Amino acid sequence: MATSDSQTRQGATVPDREVAKHVFAAELNEATYTFKTSQDERAPVYLALPTGERANRVCVMGTVTDVEDVGTDDQEYLRVRVVDPTGTFWVYAGQYQHEALKKLKKIQPPEFLTVIGKPRTYKTDDGTINVSLVPEDVGIVDVKTRNSWVFEAARRTLERVGSARETSPKVAALAREQYGHDGSYFAHVAAFALQNLLDGDDSAANLDEETIEERLEEAEAKGYDVDGKKPEQESK
């Protein structure tokens, strides 16, 4: 599945799209604040990630645990539950996501799925704001590809934690105001996911263990928990 941020269709160059951010479920599910950078009604809607960057598109990967048609008798609308090492993604696809819908209908849990899509927020009856994904493209992947994504998502998460206040100070300040913390908790999440790879089975053998160990040492030196236990978020 292509992940390029520019395309050519019928000889015409389509403008570059937003980069799809690698985000773990734990962070995406907390990213409940959205904003635009202009008043244009067609302007893209961004999530303010707790680690301090904005995201209009994301790249996620995990294990499919459930596929359910929650639509009507005459219109399919699939809800797909995808689990990564840190939590759960919810993916919804209907008639306007025709190609993704066709692929999702063929999934047999517990296959590994990659999703590139746009995050959307919605409010439940009790006022809770949840985050789901509208897929642009999906694909079945093998365990080695899934493990490589975990490593890359951890690397990108640690980079955002370490640099967002310098590279995107306005979004970082907005995220801190909205969520009540600076996002450093998600470095614990990244370290936990990396440790899971090392503690897992032979399916992680394609990854560079030395590189993972170096990343863990870097996280540990900054005081992040790398003992393999799922981190608990501090109170805001």
PDB file of C-alpha atoms in Angstrom:
ATOM      1  CA  MET A   1       0.000   0.000   0.000  1.00  0.00           C
ATOM      2  CA  ALA A   2       1.499   3.303  -1.051  1.00  0.00           C
ATOM      3  CA  THR A   3       2.043   5.907   1.651  1.00  0.00           C
ATOM      4  CA  SER A   4       3.349   8.722  -0.541  1.00  0.00           C
ATOM      5  CA  ASP A   5       2.039  12.196   0.182  1.00  0.00           C
ATOM      6  CA  SER A   6       1.818  13.193  -3.468  1.00  0.00           C
ATOM      7  CA  GLN A   7       0.071  11.445  -6.331  1.00  0.00           C
ATOM      8  CA  THR A   8      -0.343  11.675 -10.093  1.00  0.00           C
ATOM      9  CA  ARG A   9      -3.738  10.925 -11.561  1.00  0.00           C
ATOM     10  CA  GLN A  10      -4.486  10.774 -15.275  1.00  0.00           C
ATOM     11  CA  GLY A  11      -1.403  12.804 -16.074  1.00  0.00           C
ATOM     12  CA  ALA A  12      -2.187  15.565 -13.579  1.00  0.00           C
ATOM     13  CA  THR A  13      -0.251  16.130 -10.400  1.00  0.00           C
ATOM     14  CA  VAL A  14      -2.417  16.142  -7.306  1.00  0.00           C
ATOM     15  CA  PRO A  15      -1.257  18.579  -4.593  1.00  0.00           C
ATOM     16  CA  ASP A  16       0.709  17.072  -1.740  1.00  0.00           C
ATOM     17  CA  ARG A  17      -1.392  15.801   1.112  1.00  0.00           C
ATOM     18  CA  GLU A  18      -0.587  16.076   4.779  1.00  0.00           C
ATOM     19  CA  VAL A  19       2.018  13.622   6.028  1.00  0.00           C
ATOM     20  CA  ALA A  20       0.384  10.621   7.716  1.00  0.00           C
ATOM     21  CA  LYS A  21       1.675  10.637  11.298  1.00  0.00           C
ATOM     22  CA  HIS A  22       2.606   7.354  12.987  1.00  0.00           C
ATOM     23  CA  VAL A  23       0.540   7.429  16.187  1.00  0.00           C
ATOM     24  CA  PHE A  24      -0.144   4.795  18.823  1.00  0.00           C
ATOM     25  CA  ALA A  25      -3.734   4.189  19.925  1.00  0.00           C
ATOM     26  CA  ALA A  26      -3.044   5.526  23.416  1.00  0.00           C
ATOM     27  CA  GLU A  27      -2.137   8.939  22.030  1.00  0.00           C
ATOM     28  CA  LEU A  28      -4.759   9.064  19.293  1.00  0.00           C
ATOM     29  CA  ASN A  29      -7.560   8.324  21.737  1.00  0.00           C
ATOM     30  CA  GLU A  30      -6.519  11.249  23.918  1.00  0.00           C
ATOM     31  CA  ALA A  31      -6.266  13.632  20.944  1.00  0.00           C
ATOM     32  CA  THR A  32      -9.822  14.921  21.253  1.00  0.00           C
ATOM     33  CA  TYR A  33      -9.202  18.595  20.418  1.00  0.00           C
ATOM     34  CA  THR A  34      -9.534  19.681  16.777  1.00  0.00           C
ATOM     35  CA  PHE A  35      -8.792  22.964  15.044  1.00  0.00           C
ATOM     36  CA  LYS A  36      -8.413  24.656  11.643  1.00  0.00           C
ATOM     37  CA  THR A  37      -5.703  27.033  10.497  1.00  0.00           C
ATOM     38  CA  SER A  38      -8.080  29.172   8.404  1.00  0.00           C
ATOM     39  CA  GLN A  39     -11.759  30.135   8.199  1.00  0.00           C
ATOM     40  CA  ASP A  40     -12.179  28.441   4.813  1.00  0.00           C
ATOM     41  CA  GLU A  41     -14.878  25.795   5.172  1.00  0.00           C
ATOM     42  CA  ARG A  42     -12.722  23.460   3.062  1.00  0.00           C
ATOM     43  CA  ALA A  43      -9.665  23.969   5.240  1.00  0.00           C
ATOM     44  CA  PRO A  44      -8.290  20.749   6.738  1.00  0.00           C
ATOM     45  CA  VAL A  45      -9.259  19.796  10.261  1.00  0.00           C
ATOM     46  CA  TYR A  46      -6.355  18.890  12.530  1.00  0.00           C
ATOM     47  CA  LEU A  47      -6.076  16.946  15.738  1.00  0.00           C
ATOM     48  CA  ALA A  48      -3.810  18.470  18.352  1.00  0.00           C
ATOM     49  CA  LEU A  49      -1.690  15.487  19.356  1.00  0.00           C
ATOM     50  CA  PRO A  50      -0.777  15.432  23.061  1.00  0.00           C
ATOM     51  CA  THR A  51       2.895  15.131  22.046  1.00  0.00           C
ATOM     52  CA  GLY A  52       2.674  18.609  20.525  1.00  0.00           C
ATOM     53  CA  GLU A  53       2.173  18.249  16.771  1.00  0.00           C
ATOM     54  CA  ARG A  54      -0.904  18.461  14.570  1.00  0.00           C
ATOM     55  CA  ALA A  55      -2.293  15.561  12.532  1.00  0.00           C
ATOM     56  CA  ASN A  56      -4.710  15.589   9.622  1.00  0.00           C
ATOM     57  CA  ARG A  57      -3.830  12.059   8.500  1.00  0.00           C
ATOM     58  CA  VAL A  58      -2.435   9.124  10.461  1.00  0.00           C
ATOM     59  CA  CYS A  59      -0.844   5.757   9.732  1.00  0.00           C
ATOM     60  CA  VAL A  60      -1.792   3.061  12.235  1.00  0.00           C
ATOM     61  CA  MET A  61      -1.333  -0.681  12.411  1.00  0.00           C
ATOM     62  CA  GLY A  62      -2.522  -3.479  14.643  1.00  0.00           C
ATOM     63  CA  THR A  63      -4.497  -6.680  15.078  1.00  0.00           C
ATOM     64  CA  VAL A  64      -8.107  -6.794  13.905  1.00  0.00           C
ATOM     65  CA  THR A  65     -10.241  -8.265  16.676  1.00  0.00           C
ATOM     66  CA  ASP A  66     -13.732  -7.544  15.385  1.00  0.00           C
ATOM     67  CA  VAL A  67     -15.539  -6.493  12.202  1.00  0.00           C
ATOM     68  CA  GLU A  68     -19.207  -5.553  12.510  1.00  0.00           C
ATOM     69  CA  ASP A  69     -21.759  -4.085  10.117  1.00  0.00           C
ATOM     70  CA  VAL A  70     -23.502  -1.342  12.095  1.00  0.00           C
ATOM     71  CA  GLY A  71     -25.319   0.093   9.077  1.00  0.00           C
ATOM     72  CA  THR A  72     -28.870  -0.332   7.839  1.00  0.00           C
ATOM     73  CA  ASP A  73     -30.527  -3.066   5.799  1.00  0.00           C
ATOM     74  CA  ASP A  74     -29.797  -1.224   2.566  1.00  0.00           C
ATOM     75  CA  GLN A  75     -26.482   0.454   3.395  1.00  0.00           C
ATOM     76  CA  GLU A  76     -23.364  -1.170   4.808  1.00  0.00           C
ATOM     77  CA  TYR A  77     -21.329   0.650   7.429  1.00  0.00           C
ATOM     78  CA  LEU A  78     -18.483  -1.345   8.931  1.00  0.00           C
ATOM     79  CA  ARG A  79     -16.969  -0.810  12.348  1.00  0.00           C
ATOM     80  CA  VAL A  80     -13.557  -2.419  12.748  1.00  0.00           C
ATOM     81  CA  ARG A  81     -11.721  -2.803  16.047  1.00  0.00           C
ATOM     82  CA  VAL A  82      -7.929  -2.723  15.703  1.00  0.00           C
ATOM     83  CA  VAL A  83      -5.590  -3.229  18.663  1.00  0.00           C
ATOM     84  CA  ASP A  84      -1.951  -2.123  18.932  1.00  0.00           C
ATOM     85  CA  PRO A  85       0.370  -2.598  21.966  1.00  0.00           C
ATOM     86  CA  THR A  86      -1.059   0.508  23.667  1.00  0.00           C
ATOM     87  CA  GLY A  87      -4.798   0.421  23.052  1.00  0.00           C
ATOM     88  CA  THR A  88      -7.628   0.266  20.528  1.00  0.00           C
ATOM     89  CA  PHE A  89      -8.361   2.054  17.250  1.00  0.00           C
ATOM     90  CA  TRP A  90     -11.882   2.202  15.829  1.00  0.00           C
ATOM     91  CA  VAL A  91     -12.178   2.335  12.032  1.00  0.00           C
ATOM     92  CA  TYR A  92     -15.476   3.146  10.279  1.00  0.00           C
ATOM     93  CA  ALA A  93     -16.082   2.662   6.540  1.00  0.00           C
ATOM     94  CA  GLY A  94     -19.210   3.163   4.465  1.00  0.00           C
ATOM     95  CA  GLN A  95     -20.271   3.945   0.912  1.00  0.00           C
ATOM     96  CA  TYR A  96     -17.901   6.907   0.601  1.00  0.00           C
ATOM     97  CA  GLN A  97     -14.906   4.694   1.456  1.00  0.00           C
ATOM     98  CA  HIS A  98     -15.772   2.176  -1.239  1.00  0.00           C
ATOM     99  CA  GLU A  99     -12.321   0.649  -1.842  1.00  0.00           C
ATOM    100  CA  ALA A 100     -11.490   0.428   1.849  1.00  0.00           C
ATOM    101  CA  LEU A 101     -14.915  -1.068   2.534  1.00  0.00           C
ATOM    102  CA  LYS A 102     -14.341  -3.850  -0.001  1.00  0.00           C
ATOM    103  CA  LYS A 103     -11.025  -4.765   1.622  1.00  0.00           C
ATOM    104  CA  LEU A 104     -12.356  -4.597   5.167  1.00  0.00           C
ATOM    105  CA  LYS A 105     -15.225  -6.964   4.322  1.00  0.00           C
ATOM    106  CA  LYS A 106     -12.652  -9.651   3.483  1.00  0.00           C
ATOM    107  CA  ILE A 107     -10.739  -9.424   6.759  1.00  0.00           C
ATOM    108  CA  GLN A 108     -10.590 -12.488   8.958  1.00  0.00           C
ATOM    109  CA  PRO A 109      -9.637 -11.613  12.553  1.00  0.00           C
ATOM    110  CA  PRO A 110      -6.998 -11.758  13.954  1.00  0.00           C
ATOM    111  CA  GLU A 111      -5.207 -10.528  10.815  1.00  0.00           C
ATOM    112  CA  PHE A 112      -2.833  -7.568  11.001  1.00  0.00           C
ATOM    113  CA  LEU A 113      -4.185  -4.413   9.363  1.00  0.00           C
ATOM    114  CA  THR A 114      -2.574  -1.151   8.331  1.00  0.00           C
ATOM    115  CA  VAL A 115      -4.768   1.922   7.952  1.00  0.00           C
ATOM    116  CA  ILE A 116      -3.995   5.315   6.484  1.00  0.00           C
ATOM    117  CA  GLY A 117      -6.844   7.649   7.188  1.00  0.00           C
ATOM    118  CA  LYS A 118      -8.277  10.793   8.663  1.00  0.00           C
ATOM    119  CA  PRO A 119      -9.097  10.976  12.360  1.00  0.00           C
ATOM    120  CA  ARG A 120     -12.545  12.198  13.320  1.00  0.00           C
ATOM    121  CA  THR A 121     -13.943  13.142  16.706  1.00  0.00           C
ATOM    122  CA  TYR A 122     -17.509  12.609  17.853  1.00  0.00           C
ATOM    123  CA  LYS A 123     -19.400  13.192  21.086  1.00  0.00           C
ATOM    124  CA  THR A 124     -21.350  10.416  22.776  1.00  0.00           C
ATOM    125  CA  ASP A 125     -24.671  10.850  24.574  1.00  0.00           C
ATOM    126  CA  ASP A 126     -22.877  11.269  27.892  1.00  0.00           C
ATOM    127  CA  GLY A 127     -20.652  14.027  26.493  1.00  0.00           C
ATOM    128  CA  THR A 128     -17.498  11.947  26.064  1.00  0.00           C
ATOM    129  CA  ILE A 129     -15.427  12.824  22.988  1.00  0.00           C
ATOM    130  CA  ASN A 130     -14.130   9.786  21.117  1.00  0.00           C
ATOM    131  CA  VAL A 131     -11.745   9.502  18.182  1.00  0.00           C
ATOM    132  CA  SER A 132     -12.229   7.198  15.194  1.00  0.00           C
ATOM    133  CA  LEU A 133     -10.603   6.774  11.783  1.00  0.00           C
ATOM    134  CA  VAL A 134     -12.075   7.219   8.312  1.00  0.00           C
ATOM    135  CA  PRO A 135      -9.849   5.065   6.067  1.00  0.00           C
ATOM    136  CA  GLU A 136      -8.284   6.317   2.857  1.00  0.00           C
ATOM    137  CA  ASP A 137      -6.544   2.993   2.303  1.00  0.00           C
ATOM    138  CA  VAL A 138      -6.178  -0.257   4.206  1.00  0.00           C
ATOM    139  CA  GLY A 139      -4.162  -3.417   3.744  1.00  0.00           C
ATOM    140  CA  ILE A 140      -3.418  -6.756   5.358  1.00  0.00           C
ATOM    141  CA  VAL A 141       0.216  -7.044   6.508  1.00  0.00           C
ATOM    142  CA  ASP A 142       2.399  -9.717   8.069  1.00  0.00           C
ATOM    143  CA  VAL A 143       3.763  -9.746  11.599  1.00  0.00           C
ATOM    144  CA  LYS A 144       7.180  -8.455  10.529  1.00  0.00           C
ATOM    145  CA  THR A 145       5.593  -5.397   8.936  1.00  0.00           C
ATOM    146  CA  ARG A 146       3.483  -4.839  12.040  1.00  0.00           C
ATOM    147  CA  ASN A 147       6.570  -5.036  14.259  1.00  0.00           C
ATOM    148  CA  SER A 148       8.436  -2.602  12.019  1.00  0.00           C
ATOM    149  CA  TRP A 149       5.524  -0.173  12.349  1.00  0.00           C
ATOM    150  CA  VAL A 150       5.635  -0.445  16.152  1.00  0.00           C
ATOM    151  CA  PHE A 151       9.318   0.451  16.065  1.00  0.00           C
ATOM    152  CA  GLU A 152       8.718   3.379  13.699  1.00  0.00           C
ATOM    153  CA  ALA A 153       5.727   4.664  15.679  1.00  0.00           C
ATOM    154  CA  ALA A 154       7.810   4.544  18.859  1.00  0.00           C
ATOM    155  CA  ARG A 155      10.633   6.427  17.156  1.00  0.00           C
ATOM    156  CA  ARG A 156       8.290   9.117  15.850  1.00  0.00           C
ATOM    157  CA  THR A 157       6.573   9.436  19.229  1.00  0.00           C
ATOM    158  CA  LEU A 158       9.888   9.936  21.027  1.00  0.00           C
ATOM    159  CA  GLU A 159      10.883  12.519  18.409  1.00  0.00           C
ATOM    160  CA  ARG A 160       7.663  14.477  18.950  1.00  0.00           C
ATOM    161  CA  VAL A 161       8.085  14.404  22.720  1.00  0.00           C
ATOM    162  CA  GLY A 162      11.651  15.648  22.400  1.00  0.00           C
ATOM    163  CA  SER A 163      11.249  18.332  19.761  1.00  0.00           C
ATOM    164  CA  ALA A 164       7.638  19.527  19.393  1.00  0.00           C
ATOM    165  CA  ARG A 165       8.079  22.539  21.665  1.00  0.00           C
ATOM    166  CA  GLU A 166      10.781  23.806  19.282  1.00  0.00           C
ATOM    167  CA  THR A 167       9.396  22.624  15.924  1.00  0.00           C
ATOM    168  CA  SER A 168       5.694  23.382  16.522  1.00  0.00           C
ATOM    169  CA  PRO A 169       5.538  25.627  19.601  1.00  0.00           C
ATOM    170  CA  LYS A 170       2.009  26.926  18.986  1.00  0.00           C
ATOM    171  CA  VAL A 171       0.509  23.452  18.669  1.00  0.00           C
ATOM    172  CA  ALA A 172       2.570  22.193  21.610  1.00  0.00           C
ATOM    173  CA  ALA A 173       1.269  25.045  23.770  1.00  0.00           C
ATOM    174  CA  LEU A 174      -2.290  24.415  22.583  1.00  0.00           C
ATOM    175  CA  ALA A 175      -1.999  20.702  23.377  1.00  0.00           C
ATOM    176  CA  ARG A 176      -0.667  21.402  26.843  1.00  0.00           C
ATOM    177  CA  GLU A 177      -3.520  23.821  27.495  1.00  0.00           C
ATOM    178  CA  GLN A 178      -6.161  21.369  26.282  1.00  0.00           C
ATOM    179  CA  TYR A 179      -4.827  18.167  27.852  1.00  0.00           C
ATOM    180  CA  GLY A 180      -3.174  19.529  30.971  1.00  0.00           C
ATOM    181  CA  HIS A 181       0.259  17.954  30.459  1.00  0.00           C
ATOM    182  CA  ASP A 182       3.258  18.203  28.129  1.00  0.00           C
ATOM    183  CA  GLY A 183       2.858  14.809  26.429  1.00  0.00           C
ATOM    184  CA  SER A 184       5.989  13.264  27.944  1.00  0.00           C
ATOM    185  CA  TYR A 185       3.831  10.409  29.261  1.00  0.00           C
ATOM    186  CA  PHE A 186       3.734   9.085  25.700  1.00  0.00           C
ATOM    187  CA  ALA A 187       7.472   8.508  25.779  1.00  0.00           C
ATOM    188  CA  HIS A 188       6.656   5.907  28.441  1.00  0.00           C
ATOM    189  CA  VAL A 189       4.103   4.452  26.025  1.00  0.00           C
ATOM    190  CA  ALA A 190       6.708   4.289  23.239  1.00  0.00           C
ATOM    191  CA  ALA A 191       9.255   2.647  25.542  1.00  0.00           C
ATOM    192  CA  PHE A 192       6.638   0.121  26.642  1.00  0.00           C
ATOM    193  CA  ALA A 193       5.841  -0.770  23.017  1.00  0.00           C
ATOM    194  CA  LEU A 194       9.539  -1.188  22.194  1.00  0.00           C
ATOM    195  CA  GLN A 195      10.085  -3.377  25.237  1.00  0.00           C
ATOM    196  CA  ASN A 196       7.190  -5.559  24.116  1.00  0.00           C
ATOM    197  CA  LEU A 197       9.024  -6.217  20.856  1.00  0.00           C
ATOM    198  CA  LEU A 198      12.107  -7.392  22.718  1.00  0.00           C
ATOM    199  CA  ASP A 199      10.050  -9.525  25.089  1.00  0.00           C
ATOM    200  CA  GLY A 200       8.016 -11.053  22.266  1.00  0.00           C
ATOM    201  CA  ASP A 201       8.541 -14.107  20.096  1.00  0.00           C
ATOM    202  CA  ASP A 202      10.795 -14.712  17.090  1.00  0.00           C
ATOM    203  CA  SER A 203       8.538 -12.571  14.898  1.00  0.00           C
ATOM    204  CA  ALA A 204      10.574  -9.541  16.002  1.00  0.00           C
ATOM    205  CA  ALA A 205      13.817 -11.052  14.743  1.00  0.00           C
ATOM    206  CA  ASN A 206      13.789  -8.931  11.582  1.00  0.00           C
ATOM    207  CA  LEU A 207      14.197  -5.784  13.677  1.00  0.00           C
ATOM    208  CA  ASP A 208      17.585  -4.405  14.636  1.00  0.00           C
ATOM    209  CA  GLU A 209      17.738  -5.358  18.315  1.00  0.00           C
ATOM    210  CA  GLU A 210      20.803  -3.209  18.930  1.00  0.00           C
ATOM    211  CA  THR A 211      18.971  -0.156  17.598  1.00  0.00           C
ATOM    212  CA  ILE A 212      15.941  -0.906  19.761  1.00  0.00           C
ATOM    213  CA  GLU A 213      18.179  -1.300  22.813  1.00  0.00           C
ATOM    214  CA  GLU A 214      19.829   2.044  22.066  1.00  0.00           C
ATOM    215  CA  ARG A 215      16.417   3.707  21.829  1.00  0.00           C
ATOM    216  CA  LEU A 216      15.384   2.139  25.128  1.00  0.00           C
ATOM    217  CA  GLU A 217      18.593   3.318  26.786  1.00  0.00           C
ATOM    218  CA  GLU A 218      17.911   6.810  25.465  1.00  0.00           C
ATOM    219  CA  ALA A 219      14.390   6.716  26.905  1.00  0.00           C
ATOM    220  CA  GLU A 220      15.605   5.303  30.223  1.00  0.00           C
ATOM    221  CA  ALA A 221      18.267   8.002  30.514  1.00  0.00           C
ATOM    222  CA  LYS A 222      15.467  10.568  30.347  1.00  0.00           C
ATOM    223  CA  GLY A 223      13.663   8.853  33.195  1.00  0.00           C
ATOM    224  CA  TYR A 224      11.053   6.941  31.215  1.00  0.00           C
ATOM    225  CA  ASP A 225       9.790   3.584  32.436  1.00  0.00           C
ATOM    226  CA  VAL A 226      11.191   0.737  30.309  1.00  0.00           C
ATOM    227  CA  ASP A 227      10.527  -2.198  32.627  1.00  0.00           C
ATOM    228  CA  GLY A 228       7.957  -3.761  30.314  1.00  0.00           C
ATOM    229  CA  LYS A 229       4.957  -2.800  32.432  1.00  0.00           C
ATOM    230  CA  LYS A 230       2.192  -0.844  30.780  1.00  0.00           C
ATOM    231  CA  PRO A 231       2.561   2.741  32.023  1.00  0.00           C
ATOM    232  CA  GLU A 232      -0.087   4.513  34.025  1.00  0.00           C
ATOM    233  CA  GLN A 233      -0.723   8.139  33.130  1.00  0.00           C
ATOM    234  CA  GLU A 234      -0.144  10.627  35.888  1.00  0.00           C
ATOM    235  CA  SER A 235      -3.106  12.721  36.931  1.00  0.00           C
ATOM    236  CA  LYS A 236      -3.377  15.975  35.047  1.00  0.00           C
TER     237      LYS A 236
END
